[in-house]
């Protein structure tokens, strides 16, 4: 598993696309935090990372499928998937090796944004005038959100040998599970009855919940369930290629 992990990380970091994707994420979030007048900390007039945490999921919708799209698609396209699944490795070891590599790259993308936290912490008046609990909860929520998108993107990559198709599928599925349930819950058929239940099926509901700084076991269970479901679906998709 760790051999697969190291191979995937090395392949990604040796690609120019990796650095472009991470640079776009940092540039995009940086513009919202510091530059755009309707979102920037300067316009707000108070120490807050709300603009970063509200926009980062939407940038992740594009970034993470770009990270995961080649995970299995490239193996299928080049024919090395047959060699991979016939090696003395279990399917779940191959899958977890690739998933942990994607997860590492998600963490690698988030890590530099801590400079936003420390900058705002230092610039606050008085110094440290920042809700640290909510910020740490939001970072935890963002990591779990990225972990969900990575599992979804990995599943999409098992479905097609075309990386662009895998990217589009990963983007669509991630966007659906992130935001669609919130919109569906507002339909008249659900209003006042099961709207809260339908809304709670979406990733954005639990991301917003954990971003308040209170780590609820229900939110963690939800994230782990989404990750588990899509990793299982990925394993079943890979196993079909043995036959």
mmCIF file of C-alpha atoms in Angstrom:
data_model
loop_
_atom_site.group_PDB
_atom_site.id
_atom_site.type_symbol
_atom_site.label_atom_id
_atom_site.label_comp_id
_atom_site.label_asym_id
_atom_site.label_seq_id
_atom_site.Cartn_x
_atom_site.Cartn_y
_atom_site.Cartn_z
ATOM 1 C CA UNK A 1 0.000 0.000 0.000
ATOM 2 C CA UNK A 2 2.758 2.443 0.940
ATOM 3 C CA UNK A 3 4.612 1.640 -2.272
ATOM 4 C CA UNK A 4 1.521 2.715 -4.221
ATOM 5 C CA UNK A 5 1.230 5.788 -1.982
ATOM 6 C CA UNK A 6 4.810 6.908 -2.644
ATOM 7 C CA UNK A 7 4.510 6.196 -6.358
ATOM 8 C CA UNK A 8 1.342 8.295 -6.664
ATOM 9 C CA UNK A 9 2.736 11.226 -4.668
ATOM 10 C CA UNK A 10 5.983 11.227 -6.658
ATOM 11 C CA UNK A 11 4.099 11.072 -9.971
ATOM 12 C CA UNK A 12 1.854 13.949 -9.011
ATOM 13 C CA UNK A 13 4.591 16.168 -7.618
ATOM 14 C CA UNK A 14 6.713 15.557 -10.713
ATOM 15 C CA UNK A 15 3.870 16.891 -12.858
ATOM 16 C CA UNK A 16 3.467 20.570 -13.692
ATOM 17 C CA UNK A 17 -0.308 20.164 -13.336
ATOM 18 C CA UNK A 18 0.148 19.532 -9.613
ATOM 19 C CA UNK A 19 1.807 22.856 -8.960
ATOM 20 C CA UNK A 20 -0.571 24.718 -11.258
ATOM 21 C CA UNK A 21 -3.595 23.255 -9.415
ATOM 22 C CA UNK A 22 -2.203 24.119 -5.979
ATOM 23 C CA UNK A 23 -1.138 27.587 -7.154
ATOM 24 C CA UNK A 24 -4.636 28.247 -8.512
ATOM 25 C CA UNK A 25 -6.135 27.202 -5.162
ATOM 26 C CA UNK A 26 -3.827 29.492 -3.197
ATOM 27 C CA UNK A 27 -4.272 32.380 -5.643
ATOM 28 C CA UNK A 28 -8.048 32.003 -5.698
ATOM 29 C CA UNK A 29 -8.456 31.857 -1.933
ATOM 30 C CA UNK A 30 -5.875 34.616 -1.450
ATOM 31 C CA UNK A 31 -7.823 36.959 -3.723
ATOM 32 C CA UNK A 32 -11.002 36.364 -1.743
ATOM 33 C CA UNK A 33 -9.274 36.837 1.613
ATOM 34 C CA UNK A 34 -7.229 39.938 0.778
ATOM 35 C CA UNK A 35 -8.309 41.570 -2.503
ATOM 36 C CA UNK A 36 -11.936 41.268 -3.638
ATOM 37 C CA UNK A 37 -13.819 44.153 -1.961
ATOM 38 C CA UNK A 38 -17.008 42.230 -1.141
ATOM 39 C CA UNK A 39 -15.130 39.382 0.554
ATOM 40 C CA UNK A 40 -11.760 40.624 1.813
ATOM 41 C CA UNK A 41 -10.787 40.964 5.452
ATOM 42 C CA UNK A 42 -10.043 44.643 4.815
ATOM 43 C CA UNK A 43 -13.621 45.249 3.649
ATOM 44 C CA UNK A 44 -15.050 43.342 6.610
ATOM 45 C CA UNK A 45 -13.188 45.539 9.053
ATOM 46 C CA UNK A 46 -12.772 42.710 11.556
ATOM 47 C CA UNK A 47 -10.548 39.661 11.931
ATOM 48 C CA UNK A 48 -12.254 36.743 10.233
ATOM 49 C CA UNK A 49 -11.496 33.882 7.863
ATOM 50 C CA UNK A 50 -15.131 33.473 6.831
ATOM 51 C CA UNK A 51 -14.469 34.435 3.205
ATOM 52 C CA UNK A 52 -11.747 31.790 2.915
ATOM 53 C CA UNK A 53 -13.824 28.984 4.373
ATOM 54 C CA UNK A 54 -16.905 29.926 2.351
ATOM 55 C CA UNK A 55 -15.049 29.961 -0.993
ATOM 56 C CA UNK A 56 -12.499 27.144 -0.475
ATOM 57 C CA UNK A 57 -15.069 24.312 -0.979
ATOM 58 C CA UNK A 58 -16.006 25.672 -4.409
ATOM 59 C CA UNK A 59 -12.364 25.851 -5.465
ATOM 60 C CA UNK A 60 -11.872 22.331 -4.096
ATOM 61 C CA UNK A 61 -14.717 21.194 -6.379
ATOM 62 C CA UNK A 62 -12.345 21.778 -9.309
ATOM 63 C CA UNK A 63 -8.994 21.160 -7.635
ATOM 64 C CA UNK A 64 -9.610 17.706 -6.147
ATOM 65 C CA UNK A 65 -11.139 16.073 -9.258
ATOM 66 C CA UNK A 66 -8.060 17.398 -11.094
ATOM 67 C CA UNK A 67 -5.883 15.615 -8.510
ATOM 68 C CA UNK A 68 -7.774 12.305 -8.642
ATOM 69 C CA UNK A 69 -8.766 12.111 -12.318
ATOM 70 C CA UNK A 70 -5.622 10.228 -13.351
ATOM 71 C CA UNK A 71 -5.559 7.810 -10.389
ATOM 72 C CA UNK A 72 -7.216 4.910 -12.221
ATOM 73 C CA UNK A 73 -8.070 6.473 -15.592
ATOM 74 C CA UNK A 74 -4.429 6.540 -16.641
ATOM 75 C CA UNK A 75 -3.962 2.928 -15.505
ATOM 76 C CA UNK A 76 -7.011 1.874 -17.545
ATOM 77 C CA UNK A 77 -5.949 3.853 -20.617
ATOM 78 C CA UNK A 78 -2.396 2.482 -20.681
ATOM 79 C CA UNK A 79 -3.488 -1.058 -19.812
ATOM 80 C CA UNK A 80 -1.410 -1.188 -16.624
ATOM 81 C CA UNK A 81 -4.555 -1.699 -14.541
ATOM 82 C CA UNK A 82 -4.531 -5.404 -15.496
ATOM 83 C CA UNK A 83 -0.937 -5.706 -14.325
ATOM 84 C CA UNK A 84 -1.754 -3.804 -11.147
ATOM 85 C CA UNK A 85 -4.720 -5.933 -10.098
ATOM 86 C CA UNK A 86 -2.846 -9.180 -10.800
ATOM 87 C CA UNK A 87 0.082 -8.228 -8.580
ATOM 88 C CA UNK A 88 0.273 -9.780 -5.075
ATOM 89 C CA UNK A 89 -1.659 -6.816 -3.712
ATOM 90 C CA UNK A 90 -5.227 -6.775 -2.498
ATOM 91 C CA UNK A 91 -7.602 -4.379 -4.198
ATOM 92 C CA UNK A 92 -8.134 -2.427 -1.001
ATOM 93 C CA UNK A 93 -4.354 -1.942 -0.648
ATOM 94 C CA UNK A 94 -4.143 -0.459 -4.148
ATOM 95 C CA UNK A 95 -7.195 1.684 -3.488
ATOM 96 C CA UNK A 96 -6.045 2.972 -0.105
ATOM 97 C CA UNK A 97 -2.559 3.671 -1.445
ATOM 98 C CA UNK A 98 -4.043 5.908 -4.133
ATOM 99 C CA UNK A 99 -6.582 7.443 -1.748
ATOM 100 C CA UNK A 100 -4.016 8.327 0.923
ATOM 101 C CA UNK A 101 -1.844 9.866 -1.787
ATOM 102 C CA UNK A 102 -4.769 12.079 -2.854
ATOM 103 C CA UNK A 103 -5.460 12.872 0.809
ATOM 104 C CA UNK A 104 -1.832 13.873 1.340
ATOM 105 C CA UNK A 105 -2.043 16.252 -1.610
ATOM 106 C CA UNK A 106 -5.247 17.766 -0.202
ATOM 107 C CA UNK A 107 -3.413 18.365 3.082
ATOM 108 C CA UNK A 108 -0.446 19.727 1.115
ATOM 109 C CA UNK A 109 -2.811 22.220 -0.544
ATOM 110 C CA UNK A 110 -4.410 23.366 2.717
ATOM 111 C CA UNK A 111 -1.180 23.699 4.704
ATOM 112 C CA UNK A 112 0.107 26.953 3.104
ATOM 113 C CA UNK A 113 -3.216 28.670 3.854
ATOM 114 C CA UNK A 114 -2.295 28.663 7.542
ATOM 115 C CA UNK A 115 -0.410 31.847 6.692
ATOM 116 C CA UNK A 116 -3.838 33.509 6.338
ATOM 117 C CA UNK A 117 -4.677 32.449 9.894
ATOM 118 C CA UNK A 118 -1.397 33.685 11.376
ATOM 119 C CA UNK A 119 -1.519 36.940 9.398
ATOM 120 C CA UNK A 120 -5.025 37.802 10.553
ATOM 121 C CA UNK A 121 -4.154 36.698 14.087
ATOM 122 C CA UNK A 122 -1.217 39.127 14.126
ATOM 123 C CA UNK A 123 -3.092 41.965 12.423
ATOM 124 C CA UNK A 124 -6.094 41.792 14.739
ATOM 125 C CA UNK A 125 -6.797 44.713 17.051
ATOM 126 C CA UNK A 126 -6.051 43.704 19.719
ATOM 127 C CA UNK A 127 -3.599 41.070 18.551
ATOM 128 C CA UNK A 128 -5.179 37.623 18.572
ATOM 129 C CA UNK A 129 -8.698 38.990 18.088
ATOM 130 C CA UNK A 130 -9.738 35.916 16.118
ATOM 131 C CA UNK A 131 -12.124 33.081 16.924
ATOM 132 C CA UNK A 132 -9.503 30.331 17.141
ATOM 133 C CA UNK A 133 -11.995 27.572 17.952
ATOM 134 C CA UNK A 134 -14.154 28.321 14.914
ATOM 135 C CA UNK A 135 -11.065 28.635 12.713
ATOM 136 C CA UNK A 136 -9.667 25.279 13.811
ATOM 137 C CA UNK A 137 -13.100 23.676 13.388
ATOM 138 C CA UNK A 138 -13.326 25.147 9.899
ATOM 139 C CA UNK A 139 -9.891 23.784 8.992
ATOM 140 C CA UNK A 140 -10.923 20.358 10.253
ATOM 141 C CA UNK A 141 -14.162 20.598 8.289
ATOM 142 C CA UNK A 142 -12.282 21.663 5.156
ATOM 143 C CA UNK A 143 -9.945 18.689 5.452
ATOM 144 C CA UNK A 144 -12.854 16.249 5.837
ATOM 145 C CA UNK A 145 -14.648 17.926 2.950
ATOM 146 C CA UNK A 146 -11.513 17.452 0.843
ATOM 147 C CA UNK A 147 -11.352 13.817 1.997
ATOM 148 C CA UNK A 148 -14.930 13.286 0.783
ATOM 149 C CA UNK A 149 -14.210 14.918 -2.577
ATOM 150 C CA UNK A 150 -11.070 12.765 -2.914
ATOM 151 C CA UNK A 151 -13.073 9.564 -2.351
ATOM 152 C CA UNK A 152 -15.694 10.714 -4.862
ATOM 153 C CA UNK A 153 -13.029 11.703 -7.399
ATOM 154 C CA UNK A 154 -11.272 8.358 -6.978
ATOM 155 C CA UNK A 155 -14.540 6.538 -7.696
ATOM 156 C CA UNK A 156 -15.087 8.668 -10.814
ATOM 157 C CA UNK A 157 -11.576 7.774 -11.980
ATOM 158 C CA UNK A 158 -12.421 4.047 -11.907
ATOM 159 C CA UNK A 159 -15.336 4.553 -14.306
ATOM 160 C CA UNK A 160 -13.522 5.859 -17.373
ATOM 161 C CA UNK A 161 -10.175 5.616 -19.131
ATOM 162 C CA UNK A 162 -10.538 9.234 -20.229
ATOM 163 C CA UNK A 163 -9.138 11.624 -17.631
ATOM 164 C CA UNK A 164 -11.333 14.522 -18.775
ATOM 165 C CA UNK A 165 -14.449 12.378 -18.393
ATOM 166 C CA UNK A 166 -13.232 11.290 -14.942
ATOM 167 C CA UNK A 167 -12.682 14.952 -14.023
ATOM 168 C CA UNK A 168 -16.183 15.957 -15.142
ATOM 169 C CA UNK A 169 -17.779 13.004 -13.326
ATOM 170 C CA UNK A 170 -15.822 13.791 -10.155
ATOM 171 C CA UNK A 171 -16.787 17.460 -10.379
ATOM 172 C CA UNK A 172 -20.472 16.656 -10.940
ATOM 173 C CA UNK A 173 -20.732 14.093 -8.136
ATOM 174 C CA UNK A 174 -18.805 16.296 -5.682
ATOM 175 C CA UNK A 175 -20.987 19.319 -6.502
ATOM 176 C CA UNK A 176 -24.144 17.211 -6.172
ATOM 177 C CA UNK A 177 -23.257 15.819 -2.766
ATOM 178 C CA UNK A 178 -21.994 19.188 -1.573
ATOM 179 C CA UNK A 179 -24.827 21.517 -2.537
ATOM 180 C CA UNK A 180 -27.724 19.714 -4.232
ATOM 181 C CA UNK A 181 -29.432 18.405 -1.107
ATOM 182 C CA UNK A 182 -29.655 21.911 0.331
ATOM 183 C CA UNK A 183 -31.470 23.055 -2.813
ATOM 184 C CA UNK A 184 -33.697 19.965 -2.969
ATOM 185 C CA UNK A 185 -34.763 20.488 0.661
ATOM 186 C CA UNK A 186 -36.276 23.852 -0.328
ATOM 187 C CA UNK A 187 -38.759 22.237 -2.706
ATOM 188 C CA UNK A 188 -42.413 22.648 -1.577
ATOM 189 C CA UNK A 189 -42.813 18.877 -1.211
ATOM 190 C CA UNK A 190 -40.272 18.831 1.627
ATOM 191 C CA UNK A 191 -40.963 22.210 3.222
ATOM 192 C CA UNK A 192 -41.930 21.990 6.885
ATOM 193 C CA UNK A 193 -41.822 18.214 6.937
ATOM 194 C CA UNK A 194 -38.596 16.500 5.990
ATOM 195 C CA UNK A 195 -36.609 19.492 4.708
ATOM 196 C CA UNK A 196 -34.132 19.328 7.602
ATOM 197 C CA UNK A 197 -33.524 15.607 7.003
ATOM 198 C CA UNK A 198 -32.955 16.102 3.262
ATOM 199 C CA UNK A 199 -30.630 19.051 3.876
ATOM 200 C CA UNK A 200 -28.592 17.007 6.362
ATOM 201 C CA UNK A 201 -27.749 14.537 3.567
ATOM 202 C CA UNK A 202 -25.522 17.160 1.942
ATOM 203 C CA UNK A 203 -21.853 17.724 2.711
ATOM 204 C CA UNK A 204 -22.346 21.499 3.025
ATOM 205 C CA UNK A 205 -24.694 21.034 6.002
ATOM 206 C CA UNK A 206 -22.090 19.154 8.021
ATOM 207 C CA UNK A 207 -19.253 21.381 6.823
ATOM 208 C CA UNK A 208 -21.142 24.429 8.094
ATOM 209 C CA UNK A 209 -21.885 22.618 11.360
ATOM 210 C CA UNK A 210 -18.288 21.675 12.153
ATOM 211 C CA UNK A 211 -17.092 25.135 11.060
ATOM 212 C CA UNK A 212 -18.783 26.618 14.121
ATOM 213 C CA UNK A 213 -15.965 25.164 16.192
ATOM 214 C CA UNK A 214 -17.997 22.394 17.846
ATOM 215 C CA UNK A 215 -16.895 18.941 16.707
ATOM 216 C CA UNK A 216 -20.054 16.823 16.710
ATOM 217 C CA UNK A 217 -19.707 13.054 16.397
ATOM 218 C CA UNK A 218 -22.650 13.067 13.958
ATOM 219 C CA UNK A 219 -20.708 15.279 11.553
ATOM 220 C CA UNK A 220 -17.615 13.068 11.787
ATOM 221 C CA UNK A 221 -19.748 9.946 11.264
ATOM 222 C CA UNK A 222 -21.318 11.530 8.188
ATOM 223 C CA UNK A 223 -17.945 12.385 6.626
ATOM 224 C CA UNK A 224 -16.550 8.928 7.355
ATOM 225 C CA UNK A 225 -19.700 7.319 5.908
ATOM 226 C CA UNK A 226 -19.410 9.252 2.630
ATOM 227 C CA UNK A 227 -15.720 8.358 2.389
ATOM 228 C CA UNK A 228 -16.435 4.694 3.161
ATOM 229 C CA UNK A 229 -19.314 4.434 0.651
ATOM 230 C CA UNK A 230 -17.296 5.833 -2.244
ATOM 231 C CA UNK A 231 -14.169 3.825 -1.403
ATOM 232 C CA UNK A 232 -16.314 0.690 -1.344
ATOM 233 C CA UNK A 233 -17.873 1.669 -4.673
ATOM 234 C CA UNK A 234 -14.370 2.224 -6.064
ATOM 235 C CA UNK A 235 -13.249 -1.199 -4.880
ATOM 236 C CA UNK A 236 -16.254 -2.883 -6.520
ATOM 237 C CA UNK A 237 -15.541 -0.999 -9.752
ATOM 238 C CA UNK A 238 -11.881 -2.096 -9.738
ATOM 239 C CA UNK A 239 -12.798 -5.710 -8.929
ATOM 240 C CA UNK A 240 -14.932 -5.900 -12.078
ATOM 241 C CA UNK A 241 -11.751 -5.552 -14.110
ATOM 242 C CA UNK A 242 -10.508 -8.892 -12.844
ATOM 243 C CA UNK A 243 -13.223 -10.602 -14.856
#
